[in-house]
JSON list of C-alpha atoms and ligand atoms in Angstrom, two decimals:
[
{"chain": "A", "resi": 1, "resn": "MET", "atom": "CA", "xyz": [4.11, -19.69, -7.25]},
{"chain": "A", "resi": 2, "resn": "SER", "atom": "CA", "xyz": [2.65, -18.21, -10.47]},
{"chain": "A", "resi": 3, "resn": "ALA", "atom": "CA", "xyz": [3.36, -20.37, -13.51]},
{"chain": "A", "resi": 4, "resn": "PRO", "atom": "CA", "xyz": [6.41, -19.25, -15.51]},
{"chain": "A", "resi": 5, "resn": "ASP", "atom": "CA", "xyz": [5.55, -18.10, -19.03]},
{"chain": "A", "resi": 6, "resn": "PRO", "atom": "CA", "xyz": [7.92, -20.06, -21.32]},
{"chain": "A", "resi": 7, "resn": "ASP", "atom": "CA", "xyz": [7.59, -17.54, -24.17]},
{"chain": "A", "resi": 8, "resn": "ARG", "atom": "CA", "xyz": [8.53, -14.63, -21.94]},
{"chain": "A", "resi": 9, "resn": "ALA", "atom": "CA", "xyz": [11.43, -16.59, -20.42]},
{"chain": "A", "resi": 10, "resn": "THR", "atom": "CA", "xyz": [12.77, -17.54, -23.85]},
{"chain": "A", "resi": 11, "resn": "ALA", "atom": "CA", "xyz": [12.48, -13.97, -25.10]},
{"chain": "A", "resi": 12, "resn": "ALA", "atom": "CA", "xyz": [14.18, -12.58, -21.98]},
{"chain": "A", "resi": 13, "resn": "SER", "atom": "CA", "xyz": [16.98, -15.12, -22.25]},
{"chain": "A", "resi": 14, "resn": "ALA", "atom": "CA", "xyz": [17.52, -14.23, -25.94]},
{"chain": "A", "resi": 15, "resn": "PHE", "atom": "CA", "xyz": [17.51, -10.52, -25.00]},
{"chain": "A", "resi": 16, "resn": "TYR", "atom": "CA", "xyz": [20.30, -10.96, -22.44]},
{"chain": "A", "resi": 17, "resn": "SER", "atom": "CA", "xyz": [22.28, -13.22, -24.76]},
{"chain": "A", "resi": 18, "resn": "ARG", "atom": "CA", "xyz": [22.13, -10.64, -27.53]},
{"chain": "A", "resi": 19, "resn": "TRP", "atom": "CA", "xyz": [23.01, -7.68, -25.31]},
{"chain": "A", "resi": 20, "resn": "ALA", "atom": "CA", "xyz": [25.59, -9.45, -23.11]},
{"chain": "A", "resi": 21, "resn": "PRO", "atom": "CA", "xyz": [28.64, -7.39, -24.29]},
{"chain": "A", "resi": 22, "resn": "GLY", "atom": "CA", "xyz": [26.90, -4.02, -23.78]},
{"chain": "A", "resi": 23, "resn": "TYR", "atom": "CA", "xyz": [25.32, -5.16, -20.53]},
{"chain": "A", "resi": 24, "resn": "ASP", "atom": "CA", "xyz": [28.69, -6.32, -19.25]},
{"chain": "A", "resi": 25, "resn": "TYR", "atom": "CA", "xyz": [30.17, -2.88, -19.80]},
{"chain": "A", "resi": 26, "resn": "LEU", "atom": "CA", "xyz": [27.30, -1.21, -17.91]},
{"chain": "A", "resi": 27, "resn": "ALA", "atom": "CA", "xyz": [27.38, -3.84, -15.16]},
{"chain": "A", "resi": 28, "resn": "THR", "atom": "CA", "xyz": [31.02, -3.08, -14.42]},
{"chain": "A", "resi": 29, "resn": "HIS", "atom": "CA", "xyz": [31.42, 0.61, -15.39]},
{"chain": "A", "resi": 30, "resn": "ALA", "atom": "CA", "xyz": [28.15, 2.39, -14.55]},
{"chain": "A", "resi": 31, "resn": "PRO", "atom": "CA", "xyz": [28.81, 5.10, -11.94]},
{"chain": "A", "resi": 32, "resn": "GLY", "atom": "CA", "xyz": [28.58, 3.73, -8.41]},
{"chain": "A", "resi": 33, "resn": "VAL", "atom": "CA", "xyz": [27.86, 0.15, -9.43]},
{"chain": "A", "resi": 34, "resn": "ARG", "atom": "CA", "xyz": [31.13, -1.27, -8.10]},
{"chain": "A", "resi": 35, "resn": "ARG", "atom": "CA", "xyz": [30.47, 0.23, -4.68]},
{"chain": "A", "resi": 36, "resn": "LEU", "atom": "CA", "xyz": [26.93, -1.20, -4.69]},
{"chain": "A", "resi": 37, "resn": "ARG", "atom": "CA", "xyz": [28.25, -4.67, -5.56]},
{"chain": "A", "resi": 38, "resn": "ALA", "atom": "CA", "xyz": [30.94, -4.44, -2.87]},
{"chain": "A", "resi": 39, "resn": "ASP", "atom": "CA", "xyz": [28.30, -3.47, -0.29]},
{"chain": "A", "resi": 40, "resn": "LEU", "atom": "CA", "xyz": [26.03, -6.29, -1.45]},
{"chain": "A", "resi": 41, "resn": "VAL", "atom": "CA", "xyz": [28.83, -8.81, -1.01]},
{"chain": "A", "resi": 42, "resn": "ASP", "atom": "CA", "xyz": [29.80, -7.30, 2.37]},
{"chain": "A", "resi": 43, "resn": "SER", "atom": "CA", "xyz": [26.21, -7.77, 3.55]},
{"chain": "A", "resi": 44, "resn": "LEU", "atom": "CA", "xyz": [26.56, -11.54, 3.02]},
{"chain": "A", "resi": 45, "resn": "ASP", "atom": "CA", "xyz": [29.27, -11.71, 5.68]},
{"chain": "A", "resi": 46, "resn": "LEU", "atom": "CA", "xyz": [31.05, -14.53, 3.80]},
{"chain": "A", "resi": 47, "resn": "SER", "atom": "CA", "xyz": [33.89, -16.55, 5.29]},
{"chain": "A", "resi": 48, "resn": "PRO", "atom": "CA", "xyz": [36.73, -18.36, 3.52]},
{"chain": "A", "resi": 49, "resn": "GLY", "atom": "CA", "xyz": [35.54, -21.80, 2.46]},
{"chain": "A", "resi": 50, "resn": "ASP", "atom": "CA", "xyz": [31.87, -20.82, 2.02]},
{"chain": "A", "resi": 51, "resn": "THR", "atom": "CA", "xyz": [29.77, -21.86, -0.97]},
{"chain": "A", "resi": 52, "resn": "VAL", "atom": "CA", "xyz": [27.85, -18.95, -2.47]},
{"chain": "A", "resi": 53, "resn": "VAL", "atom": "CA", "xyz": [25.32, -18.99, -5.31]},
{"chain": "A", "resi": 54, "resn": "ASP", "atom": "CA", "xyz": [24.83, -15.93, -7.53]},
{"chain": "A", "resi": 55, "resn": "VAL", "atom": "CA", "xyz": [21.38, -16.42, -9.08]},
{"chain": "A", "resi": 56, "resn": "GLY", "atom": "CA", "xyz": [20.83, -14.60, -12.36]},
{"chain": "A", "resi": 57, "resn": "CYS", "atom": "CA", "xyz": [24.57, -13.92, -12.39]},
{"chain": "A", "resi": 58, "resn": "GLY", "atom": "CA", "xyz": [24.50, -12.43, -15.89]},
{"chain": "A", "resi": 59, "resn": "THR", "atom": "CA", "xyz": [27.96, -11.76, -17.28]},
{"chain": "A", "resi": 60, "resn": "GLY", "atom": "CA", "xyz": [29.52, -12.41, -13.86]},
{"chain": "A", "resi": 61, "resn": "ALA", "atom": "CA", "xyz": [30.13, -8.85, -12.63]},
{"chain": "A", "resi": 62, "resn": "THR", "atom": "CA", "xyz": [29.72, -9.87, -8.97]},
{"chain": "A", "resi": 63, "resn": "LEU", "atom": "CA", "xyz": [31.83, -13.05, -9.24]},
{"chain": "A", "resi": 64, "resn": "PRO", "atom": "CA", "xyz": [35.22, -11.35, -8.52]},
{"chain": "A", "resi": 65, "resn": "ALA", "atom": "CA", "xyz": [34.05, -9.89, -5.19]},
{"chain": "A", "resi": 66, "resn": "LEU", "atom": "CA", "xyz": [32.43, -13.20, -4.19]},
{"chain": "A", "resi": 67, "resn": "ARG", "atom": "CA", "xyz": [35.57, -15.18, -5.10]},
{"chain": "A", "resi": 68, "resn": "GLU", "atom": "CA", "xyz": [37.70, -12.78, -3.10]},
{"chain": "A", "resi": 69, "resn": "ARG", "atom": "CA", "xyz": [35.59, -13.37, 0.04]},
{"chain": "A", "resi": 70, "resn": "VAL", "atom": "CA", "xyz": [35.33, -17.18, -0.11]},
{"chain": "A", "resi": 71, "resn": "GLY", "atom": "CA", "xyz": [38.97, -17.60, -1.12]},
{"chain": "A", "resi": 72, "resn": "PRO", "atom": "CA", "xyz": [40.52, -20.50, -3.03]},
{"chain": "A", "resi": 73, "resn": "GLU", "atom": "CA", "xyz": [38.98, -23.07, -0.67]},
{"chain": "A", "resi": 74, "resn": "GLY", "atom": "CA", "xyz": [35.41, -21.81, -1.11]},
{"chain": "A", "resi": 75, "resn": "ARG", "atom": "CA", "xyz": [33.03, -22.20, -4.06]},
{"chain": "A", "resi": 76, "resn": "VAL", "atom": "CA", "xyz": [31.18, -19.68, -6.19]},
{"chain": "A", "resi": 77, "resn": "VAL", "atom": "CA", "xyz": [28.42, -20.89, -8.50]},
{"chain": "A", "resi": 78, "resn": "GLY", "atom": "CA", "xyz": [26.61, -18.60, -10.92]},
{"chain": "A", "resi": 79, "resn": "VAL", "atom": "CA", "xyz": [23.30, -19.53, -12.54]},
{"chain": "A", "resi": 80, "resn": "ASP", "atom": "CA", "xyz": [21.77, -17.79, -15.55]},
{"chain": "A", "resi": 81, "resn": "PHE", "atom": "CA", "xyz": [19.48, -18.84, -18.39]},
{"chain": "A", "resi": 82, "resn": "ALA", "atom": "CA", "xyz": [21.01, -16.62, -21.10]},
{"chain": "A", "resi": 83, "resn": "SER", "atom": "CA", "xyz": [23.68, -18.48, -23.06]},
{"chain": "A", "resi": 84, "resn": "GLY", "atom": "CA", "xyz": [25.42, -15.24, -24.14]},
{"chain": "A", "resi": 85, "resn": "ALA", "atom": "CA", "xyz": [25.67, -14.03, -20.54]},
{"chain": "A", "resi": 86, "resn": "VAL", "atom": "CA", "xyz": [26.91, -17.44, -19.36]},
{"chain": "A", "resi": 87, "resn": "ALA", "atom": "CA", "xyz": [29.59, -17.48, -22.08]},
{"chain": "A", "resi": 88, "resn": "ARG", "atom": "CA", "xyz": [30.83, -14.05, -20.98]},
{"chain": "A", "resi": 89, "resn": "ALA", "atom": "CA", "xyz": [30.86, -15.06, -17.32]},
{"chain": "A", "resi": 90, "resn": "ARG", "atom": "CA", "xyz": [32.83, -18.19, -18.19]},
{"chain": "A", "resi": 91, "resn": "ALA", "atom": "CA", "xyz": [35.35, -16.13, -20.16]},
{"chain": "A", "resi": 92, "resn": "ARG", "atom": "CA", "xyz": [35.81, -13.93, -17.09]},
{"chain": "A", "resi": 93, "resn": "ILE", "atom": "CA", "xyz": [36.47, -17.02, -14.95]},
{"chain": "A", "resi": 94, "resn": "GLU", "atom": "CA", "xyz": [38.89, -18.40, -17.54]},
{"chain": "A", "resi": 95, "resn": "ARG", "atom": "CA", "xyz": [40.84, -15.12, -17.69]},
{"chain": "A", "resi": 96, "resn": "ALA", "atom": "CA", "xyz": [41.12, -14.99, -13.91]},
{"chain": "A", "resi": 97, "resn": "GLY", "atom": "CA", "xyz": [42.15, -18.66, -13.72]},
{"chain": "A", "resi": 98, "resn": "TRP", "atom": "CA", "xyz": [39.70, -19.44, -10.89]},
{"chain": "A", "resi": 99, "resn": "ARG", "atom": "CA", "xyz": [39.27, -23.17, -10.44]},
{"chain": "A", "resi": 100, "resn": "ASN", "atom": "CA", "xyz": [36.55, -22.91, -7.81]},
{"chain": "A", "resi": 101, "resn": "VAL", "atom": "CA", "xyz": [34.15, -20.62, -9.70]},
{"chain": "A", "resi": 102, "resn": "ALA", "atom": "CA", "xyz": [31.63, -22.07, -12.14]},
{"chain": "A", "resi": 103, "resn": "VAL", "atom": "CA", "xyz": [28.63, -20.80, -14.05]},
{"chain": "A", "resi": 104, "resn": "CYS", "atom": "CA", "xyz": [25.84, -23.02, -15.26]},
{"chain": "A", "resi": 105, "resn": "ARG", "atom": "CA", "xyz": [22.87, -22.43, -17.49]},
{"chain": "A", "resi": 106, "resn": "GLY", "atom": "CA", "xyz": [19.72, -22.85, -15.49]},
{"chain": "A", "resi": 107, "resn": "ASP", "atom": "CA", "xyz": [16.56, -21.31, -14.15]},
{"chain": "A", "resi": 108, "resn": "ALA", "atom": "CA", "xyz": [17.08, -18.90, -11.27]},
{"chain": "A", "resi": 109, "resn": "THR", "atom": "CA", "xyz": [13.69, -19.83, -9.85]},
{"chain": "A", "resi": 110, "resn": "ARG", "atom": "CA", "xyz": [14.94, -23.40, -9.34]},
{"chain": "A", "resi": 111, "resn": "PRO", "atom": "CA", "xyz": [18.74, -23.28, -9.05]},
{"chain": "A", "resi": 112, "resn": "PRO", "atom": "CA", "xyz": [20.21, -26.71, -9.93]},
{"chain": "A", "resi": 113, "resn": "LEU", "atom": "CA", "xyz": [21.98, -27.10, -6.57]},
{"chain": "A", "resi": 114, "resn": "CYS", "atom": "CA", "xyz": [21.08, -28.63, -3.23]},
{"chain": "A", "resi": 115, "resn": "HIS", "atom": "CA", "xyz": [22.95, -26.44, -0.71]},
{"chain": "A", "resi": 116, "resn": "ALA", "atom": "CA", "xyz": [24.64, -23.07, -0.40]},
{"chain": "A", "resi": 117, "resn": "ASP", "atom": "CA", "xyz": [25.96, -21.14, 2.58]},
{"chain": "A", "resi": 118, "resn": "ALA", "atom": "CA", "xyz": [24.81, -17.92, 0.94]},
{"chain": "A", "resi": 119, "resn": "VAL", "atom": "CA", "xyz": [22.57, -16.80, -1.91]},
{"chain": "A", "resi": 120, "resn": "VAL", "atom": "CA", "xyz": [22.90, -13.49, -3.70]},
{"chain": "A", "resi": 121, "resn": "ALA", "atom": "CA", "xyz": [20.91, -11.89, -6.52]},
{"chain": "A", "resi": 122, "resn": "SER", "atom": "CA", "xyz": [21.61, -8.52, -8.12]},
{"chain": "A", "resi": 123, "resn": "PHE", "atom": "CA", "xyz": [19.29, -6.73, -10.54]},
{"chain": "A", "resi": 124, "resn": "LEU", "atom": "CA", "xyz": [17.37, -9.97, -11.14]},
{"chain": "A", "resi": 125, "resn": "ILE", "atom": "CA", "xyz": [14.14, -9.69, -9.17]},
{"chain": "A", "resi": 126, "resn": "GLY", "atom": "CA", "xyz": [12.30, -7.50, -11.68]},
{"chain": "A", "resi": 127, "resn": "MET", "atom": "CA", "xyz": [12.44, -10.36, -14.18]},
{"chain": "A", "resi": 128, "resn": "LEU", "atom": "CA", "xyz": [10.86, -13.01, -11.97]},
{"chain": "A", "resi": 129, "resn": "PRO", "atom": "CA", "xyz": [7.11, -13.64, -12.32]},
{"chain": "A", "resi": 130, "resn": "ASP", "atom": "CA", "xyz": [6.64, -14.44, -8.62]},
{"chain": "A", "resi": 131, "resn": "PRO", "atom": "CA", "xyz": [9.69, -13.11, -6.77]},
{"chain": "A", "resi": 132, "resn": "ALA", "atom": "CA", "xyz": [8.32, -13.66, -3.26]},
{"chain": "A", "resi": 133, "resn": "ALA", "atom": "CA", "xyz": [7.81, -17.37, -3.99]},
{"chain": "A", "resi": 134, "resn": "THR", "atom": "CA", "xyz": [11.27, -17.56, -5.57]},
{"chain": "A", "resi": 135, "resn": "VAL", "atom": "CA", "xyz": [12.96, -16.03, -2.52]},
{"chain": "A", "resi": 136, "resn": "ARG", "atom": "CA", "xyz": [11.17, -18.60, -0.35]},
{"chain": "A", "resi": 137, "resn": "GLU", "atom": "CA", "xyz": [12.23, -21.33, -2.79]},
{"chain": "A", "resi": 138, "resn": "TRP", "atom": "CA", "xyz": [15.91, -20.25, -2.46]},
{"chain": "A", "resi": 139, "resn": "ILE", "atom": "CA", "xyz": [15.63, -20.32, 1.32]},
{"chain": "A", "resi": 140, "resn": "ASP", "atom": "CA", "xyz": [13.83, -23.70, 1.49]},
{"chain": "A", "resi": 141, "resn": "GLY", "atom": "CA", "xyz": [15.69, -25.37, -1.36]},
{"chain": "A", "resi": 142, "resn": "LEU", "atom": "CA", "xyz": [19.27, -24.23, -0.72]},
{"chain": "A", "resi": 143, "resn": "GLY", "atom": "CA", "xyz": [19.16, -23.77, 3.07]},
{"chain": "A", "resi": 144, "resn": "PRO", "atom": "CA", "xyz": [21.50, -20.76, 3.09]},
{"chain": "A", "resi": 145, "resn": "ASP", "atom": "CA", "xyz": [22.71, -19.04, 6.27]},
{"chain": "A", "resi": 146, "resn": "ARG", "atom": "CA", "xyz": [22.60, -15.68, 4.50]},
{"chain": "A", "resi": 147, "resn": "ILE", "atom": "CA", "xyz": [20.78, -14.12, 1.60]},
{"chain": "A", "resi": 148, "resn": "ALA", "atom": "CA", "xyz": [21.17, -10.69, 0.00]},
{"chain": "A", "resi": 149, "resn": "LEU", "atom": "CA", "xyz": [19.35, -8.82, -2.77]},
{"chain": "A", "resi": 150, "resn": "LEU", "atom": "CA", "xyz": [20.28, -5.70, -4.73]},
{"chain": "A", "resi": 151, "resn": "ASP", "atom": "CA", "xyz": [17.73, -4.11, -7.07]},
{"chain": "A", "resi": 152, "resn": "LEU", "atom": "CA", "xyz": [16.75, -0.89, -8.73]},
{"chain": "A", "resi": 153, "resn": "ALA", "atom": "CA", "xyz": [13.21, 0.49, -8.48]},
{"chain": "A", "resi": 154, "resn": "ARG", "atom": "CA", "xyz": [11.54, 3.89, -8.30]},
{"chain": "A", "resi": 155, "resn": "SER", "atom": "CA", "xyz": [12.77, 6.17, -5.55]},
{"chain": "A", "resi": 156, "resn": "HIS", "atom": "CA", "xyz": [10.52, 7.05, -2.63]},
{"chain": "A", "resi": 157, "resn": "ARG", "atom": "CA", "xyz": [12.76, 9.74, -1.21]},
{"chain": "A", "resi": 158, "resn": "SER", "atom": "CA", "xyz": [14.65, 12.84, -2.17]},
{"chain": "A", "resi": 159, "resn": "PRO", "atom": "CA", "xyz": [16.89, 13.49, -3.98]},
{"chain": "A", "resi": 160, "resn": "GLY", "atom": "CA", "xyz": [15.77, 10.67, -6.27]},
{"chain": "A", "resi": 161, "resn": "ARG", "atom": "CA", "xyz": [11.99, 11.09, -6.28]},
{"chain": "A", "resi": 162, "resn": "PRO", "atom": "CA", "xyz": [11.86, 14.05, -8.73]},
{"chain": "A", "resi": 163, "resn": "LEU", "atom": "CA", "xyz": [13.86, 11.89, -11.17]},
{"chain": "A", "resi": 164, "resn": "ASN", "atom": "CA", "xyz": [11.28, 9.07, -11.20]},
{"chain": "A", "resi": 165, "resn": "PRO", "atom": "CA", "xyz": [9.84, 10.09, -14.60]},
{"chain": "A", "resi": 166, "resn": "LEU", "atom": "CA", "xyz": [13.32, 9.72, -16.12]},
{"chain": "A", "resi": 167, "resn": "PHE", "atom": "CA", "xyz": [13.77, 6.41, -14.34]},
{"chain": "A", "resi": 168, "resn": "ARG", "atom": "CA", "xyz": [10.43, 5.22, -15.76]},
{"chain": "A", "resi": 169, "resn": "LEU", "atom": "CA", "xyz": [11.58, 6.12, -19.27]},
{"chain": "A", "resi": 170, "resn": "ALA", "atom": "CA", "xyz": [14.88, 4.31, -18.77]},
{"chain": "A", "resi": 171, "resn": "VAL", "atom": "CA", "xyz": [13.04, 1.21, -17.51]},
{"chain": "A", "resi": 172, "resn": "ARG", "atom": "CA", "xyz": [10.67, 1.30, -20.47]},
{"chain": "A", "resi": 173, "resn": "ALA", "atom": "CA", "xyz": [13.54, 1.71, -22.96]},
{"chain": "A", "resi": 174, "resn": "SER", "atom": "CA", "xyz": [15.66, -1.07, -21.50]},
{"chain": "A", "resi": 175, "resn": "ALA", "atom": "CA", "xyz": [12.99, -3.50, -20.31]},
{"chain": "A", "resi": 176, "resn": "PRO", "atom": "CA", "xyz": [13.64, -7.08, -21.40]},
{"chain": "A", "resi": 177, "resn": "PRO", "atom": "CA", "xyz": [10.50, -8.89, -22.58]},
{"chain": "A", "resi": 178, "resn": "GLY", "atom": "CA", "xyz": [9.85, -10.48, -19.18]},
{"chain": "A", "resi": 179, "resn": "THR", "atom": "CA", "xyz": [9.31, -7.06, -17.60]},
{"chain": "A", "resi": 180, "resn": "ARG", "atom": "CA", "xyz": [7.40, -5.30, -20.38]},
{"chain": "A", "resi": 181, "resn": "ALA", "atom": "CA", "xyz": [3.92, -4.04, -19.71]},
{"chain": "A", "resi": 182, "resn": "HIS", "atom": "CA", "xyz": [1.43, -6.79, -19.14]},
{"chain": "A", "resi": 183, "resn": "HIS", "atom": "CA", "xyz": [-2.11, -6.81, -17.75]},
{"chain": "A", "resi": 184, "resn": "GLY", "atom": "CA", "xyz": [-2.09, -3.03, -18.21]},
{"chain": "A", "resi": 185, "resn": "GLU", "atom": "CA", "xyz": [0.83, -2.41, -15.84]},
{"chain": "A", "resi": 186, "resn": "SER", "atom": "CA", "xyz": [3.79, -0.34, -17.01]},
{"chain": "A", "resi": 187, "resn": "PRO", "atom": "CA", "xyz": [7.31, -1.88, -16.86]},
{"chain": "A", "resi": 188, "resn": "ALA", "atom": "CA", "xyz": [8.24, 0.47, -13.99]},
{"chain": "A", "resi": 189, "resn": "ARG", "atom": "CA", "xyz": [5.18, -0.61, -11.98]},
{"chain": "A", "resi": 190, "resn": "VAL", "atom": "CA", "xyz": [5.94, -4.28, -12.60]},
{"chain": "A", "resi": 191, "resn": "LEU", "atom": "CA", "xyz": [9.51, -3.67, -11.45]},
{"chain": "A", "resi": 192, "resn": "ASP", "atom": "CA", "xyz": [8.41, -1.78, -8.30]},
{"chain": "A", "resi": 193, "resn": "ARG", "atom": "CA", "xyz": [5.87, -4.43, -7.35]},
{"chain": "A", "resi": 194, "resn": "ARG", "atom": "CA", "xyz": [8.30, -7.32, -7.82]},
{"chain": "A", "resi": 195, "resn": "VAL", "atom": "CA", "xyz": [11.20, -5.63, -6.01]},
{"chain": "A", "resi": 196, "resn": "ALA", "atom": "CA", "xyz": [8.94, -4.68, -3.09]},
{"chain": "A", "resi": 197, "resn": "ALA", "atom": "CA", "xyz": [7.55, -8.23, -2.84]},
{"chain": "A", "resi": 198, "resn": "ALA", "atom": "CA", "xyz": [10.97, -9.91, -2.85]},
{"chain": "A", "resi": 199, "resn": "HIS", "atom": "CA", "xyz": [12.61, -7.55, -0.38]},
{"chain": "A", "resi": 200, "resn": "ARG", "atom": "CA", "xyz": [9.58, -7.69, 1.93]},
{"chain": "A", "resi": 201, "resn": "THR", "atom": "CA", "xyz": [9.68, -11.50, 1.87]},
{"chain": "A", "resi": 202, "resn": "LEU", "atom": "CA", "xyz": [13.38, -11.51, 2.74]},
{"chain": "A", "resi": 203, "resn": "LEU", "atom": "CA", "xyz": [12.89, -9.01, 5.57]},
{"chain": "A", "resi": 204, "resn": "GLU", "atom": "CA", "xyz": [9.86, -10.86, 6.99]},
{"chain": "A", "resi": 205, "resn": "THR", "atom": "CA", "xyz": [11.41, -14.34, 6.71]},
{"chain": "A", "resi": 206, "resn": "CYS", "atom": "CA", "xyz": [14.92, -13.64, 7.98]},
{"chain": "A", "resi": 207, "resn": "THR", "atom": "CA", "xyz": [16.53, -12.48, 11.20]},
{"chain": "A", "resi": 208, "resn": "ALA", "atom": "CA", "xyz": [19.48, -10.10, 11.61]},
{"chain": "A", "resi": 209, "resn": "THR", "atom": "CA", "xyz": [18.18, -8.19, 8.62]},
{"chain": "A", "resi": 210, "resn": "SER", "atom": "CA", "xyz": [19.49, -5.02, 7.08]},
{"chain": "A", "resi": 211, "resn": "HIS", "atom": "CA", "xyz": [17.77, -2.83, 4.53]},
{"chain": "A", "resi": 212, "resn": "GLU", "atom": "CA", "xyz": [19.00, 0.34, 2.92]},
{"chain": "A", "resi": 213, "resn": "THR", "atom": "CA", "xyz": [18.49, 2.44, -0.14]},
{"chain": "A", "resi": 214, "resn": "ARG", "atom": "CA", "xyz": [21.31, 4.01, -2.12]},
{"chain": "A", "resi": 215, "resn": "ALA", "atom": "CA", "xyz": [21.83, 6.03, -5.25]},
{"chain": "A", "resi": 216, "resn": "GLY", "atom": "CA", "xyz": [19.20, 8.63, -4.42]},
{"chain": "A", "resi": 217, "resn": "GLY", "atom": "CA", "xyz": [16.78, 5.94, -3.29]},
{"chain": "A", "resi": 218, "resn": "PHE", "atom": "CA", "xyz": [16.84, 3.98, -6.56]},
{"chain": "A", "resi": 219, "resn": "ALA", "atom": "CA", "xyz": [19.00, 1.08, -5.31]},
{"chain": "A", "resi": 220, "resn": "TYR", "atom": "CA", "xyz": [17.50, -1.30, -2.71]},
{"chain": "A", "resi": 221, "resn": "LEU", "atom": "CA", "xyz": [19.82, -3.51, -0.72]},
{"chain": "A", "resi": 222, "resn": "SER", "atom": "CA", "xyz": [18.42, -6.09, 1.71]},
{"chain": "A", "resi": 223, "resn": "ALA", "atom": "CA", "xyz": [20.14, -8.92, 3.56]},
{"chain": "A", "resi": 224, "resn": "GLY", "atom": "CA", "xyz": [19.39, -11.34, 6.35]},
{"chain": "A", "resi": 225, "resn": "ARG", "atom": "CA", "xyz": [19.78, -14.78, 7.93]},
{"chain": "A", "resi": 226, "resn": "PRO", "atom": "CA", "xyz": [16.95, -17.22, 7.10]},
{"chain": "B", "resi": 301, "resn": "SAM", "atom": "C1", "xyz": [19.88, -7.29, -15.24]},
{"chain": "B", "resi": 301, "resn": "SAM", "atom": "S1", "xyz": [20.77, -8.80, -15.43]},
{"chain": "B", "resi": 301, "resn": "SAM", "atom": "C2", "xyz": [21.70, -8.86, -13.90]},
{"chain": "B", "resi": 301, "resn": "SAM", "atom": "C3", "xyz": [22.93, -9.70, -14.02]},
{"chain": "B", "resi": 301, "resn": "SAM", "atom": "C4", "xyz": [23.85, -9.72, -12.82]},
{"chain": "B", "resi": 301, "resn": "SAM", "atom": "N1", "xyz": [23.21, -10.29, -11.65]},
{"chain": "B", "resi": 301, "resn": "SAM", "atom": "C5", "xyz": [24.40, -8.37, -12.49]},
{"chain": "B", "resi": 301, "resn": "SAM", "atom": "O1", "xyz": [24.31, -7.94, -11.35]},
{"chain": "B", "resi": 301, "resn": "SAM", "atom": "O2", "xyz": [24.98, -7.75, -13.39]},
{"chain": "B", "resi": 301, "resn": "SAM", "atom": "C6", "xyz": [19.53, -10.02, -15.13]},
{"chain": "B", "resi": 301, "resn": "SAM", "atom": "C7", "xyz": [20.04, -11.41, -15.45]},
{"chain": "B", "resi": 301, "resn": "SAM", "atom": "O3", "xyz": [19.11, -12.34, -14.94]},
{"chain": "B", "resi": 301, "resn": "SAM", "atom": "C8", "xyz": [18.98, -13.41, -15.89]},
{"chain": "B", "resi": 301, "resn": "SAM", "atom": "N2", "xyz": [17.69, -14.03, -15.62]},
{"chain": "B", "resi": 301, "resn": "SAM", "atom": "C9", "xyz": [16.47, -13.46, -15.59]},
{"chain": "B", "resi": 301, "resn": "SAM", "atom": "N3", "xyz": [15.52, -14.36, -15.27]},
{"chain": "B", "resi": 301, "resn": "SAM", "atom": "C10", "xyz": [16.16, -15.53, -15.10]},
{"chain": "B", "resi": 301, "resn": "SAM", "atom": "C11", "xyz": [15.73, -16.84, -14.76]},
{"chain": "B", "resi": 301, "resn": "SAM", "atom": "N4", "xyz": [14.45, -17.12, -14.53]},
{"chain": "B", "resi": 301, "resn": "SAM", "atom": "N5", "xyz": [16.65, -17.81, -14.68]},
{"chain": "B", "resi": 301, "resn": "SAM", "atom": "C12", "xyz": [17.97, -17.55, -14.92]},
{"chain": "B", "resi": 301, "resn": "SAM", "atom": "N6", "xyz": [18.44, -16.33, -15.24]},
{"chain": "B", "resi": 301, "resn": "SAM", "atom": "C13", "xyz": [17.54, -15.34, -15.32]},
{"chain": "B", "resi": 301, "resn": "SAM", "atom": "C14", "xyz": [19.12, -12.74, -17.24]},
{"chain": "B", "resi": 301, "resn": "SAM", "atom": "O4", "xyz": [19.51, -13.65, -18.23]},
{"chain": "B", "resi": 301, "resn": "SAM", "atom": "C15", "xyz": [20.18, -11.69, -16.96]},
{"chain": "B", "resi": 301, "resn": "SAM", "atom": "O5", "xyz": [21.48, -12.16, -17.23]}
]
């Protein structure tokens, strides 16, 4: 696993803390994002009573759908390193009155837990220095029965492909420090490379896999059983 860069991690965490309110709005109101989250959660095939970990949970936009699937007897644990995002996720839990949903501050590359029935990560992979190693770490360390990833990257098919230049600009404008150009690679290239590596690792390591693209080919959804 490539060594995490503490400066980049601290800067990225501060970025998401600062922008948590605006990010939360986008994470819940952007066109099509609810459907994508619902499909991500469906792909986990959760049962009542399951324990599911949402790594890099941000402001907790996926927590409601996860809580609905595992029911009051299951457990949902979110992990994120940005204090502002964690505070917002906790406020969401408080408002909903869920007693079996918790969010802790921690590193998504080493979630502070020993077992989960399922692991999910949405829009996180582009921020991880070595996503393939992290996916393997989740599988080996948490021993889940299911794992699912949802990410955005450049589109390789129509109708999205002609819009890639716009996507690149959006990535550049919104890139948190951990995904900004380094070693001469643009933020969009870093994102593409990381998303491809993580999804490939999941698809090569798991059985009963599914992989689809949505939103004009910009959204990548992969799931499987380790
Ligand atoms: C684009 S947001 C996605 C949030 C959420 N999963 C969603 O779908 O809305 C990425 C989140 O990952 C968190 N993150 C990035 N790298 C992390 C790491 N190494 N450990 C913990 N959290 C991390 C950031 O703080 C941020 O909240």
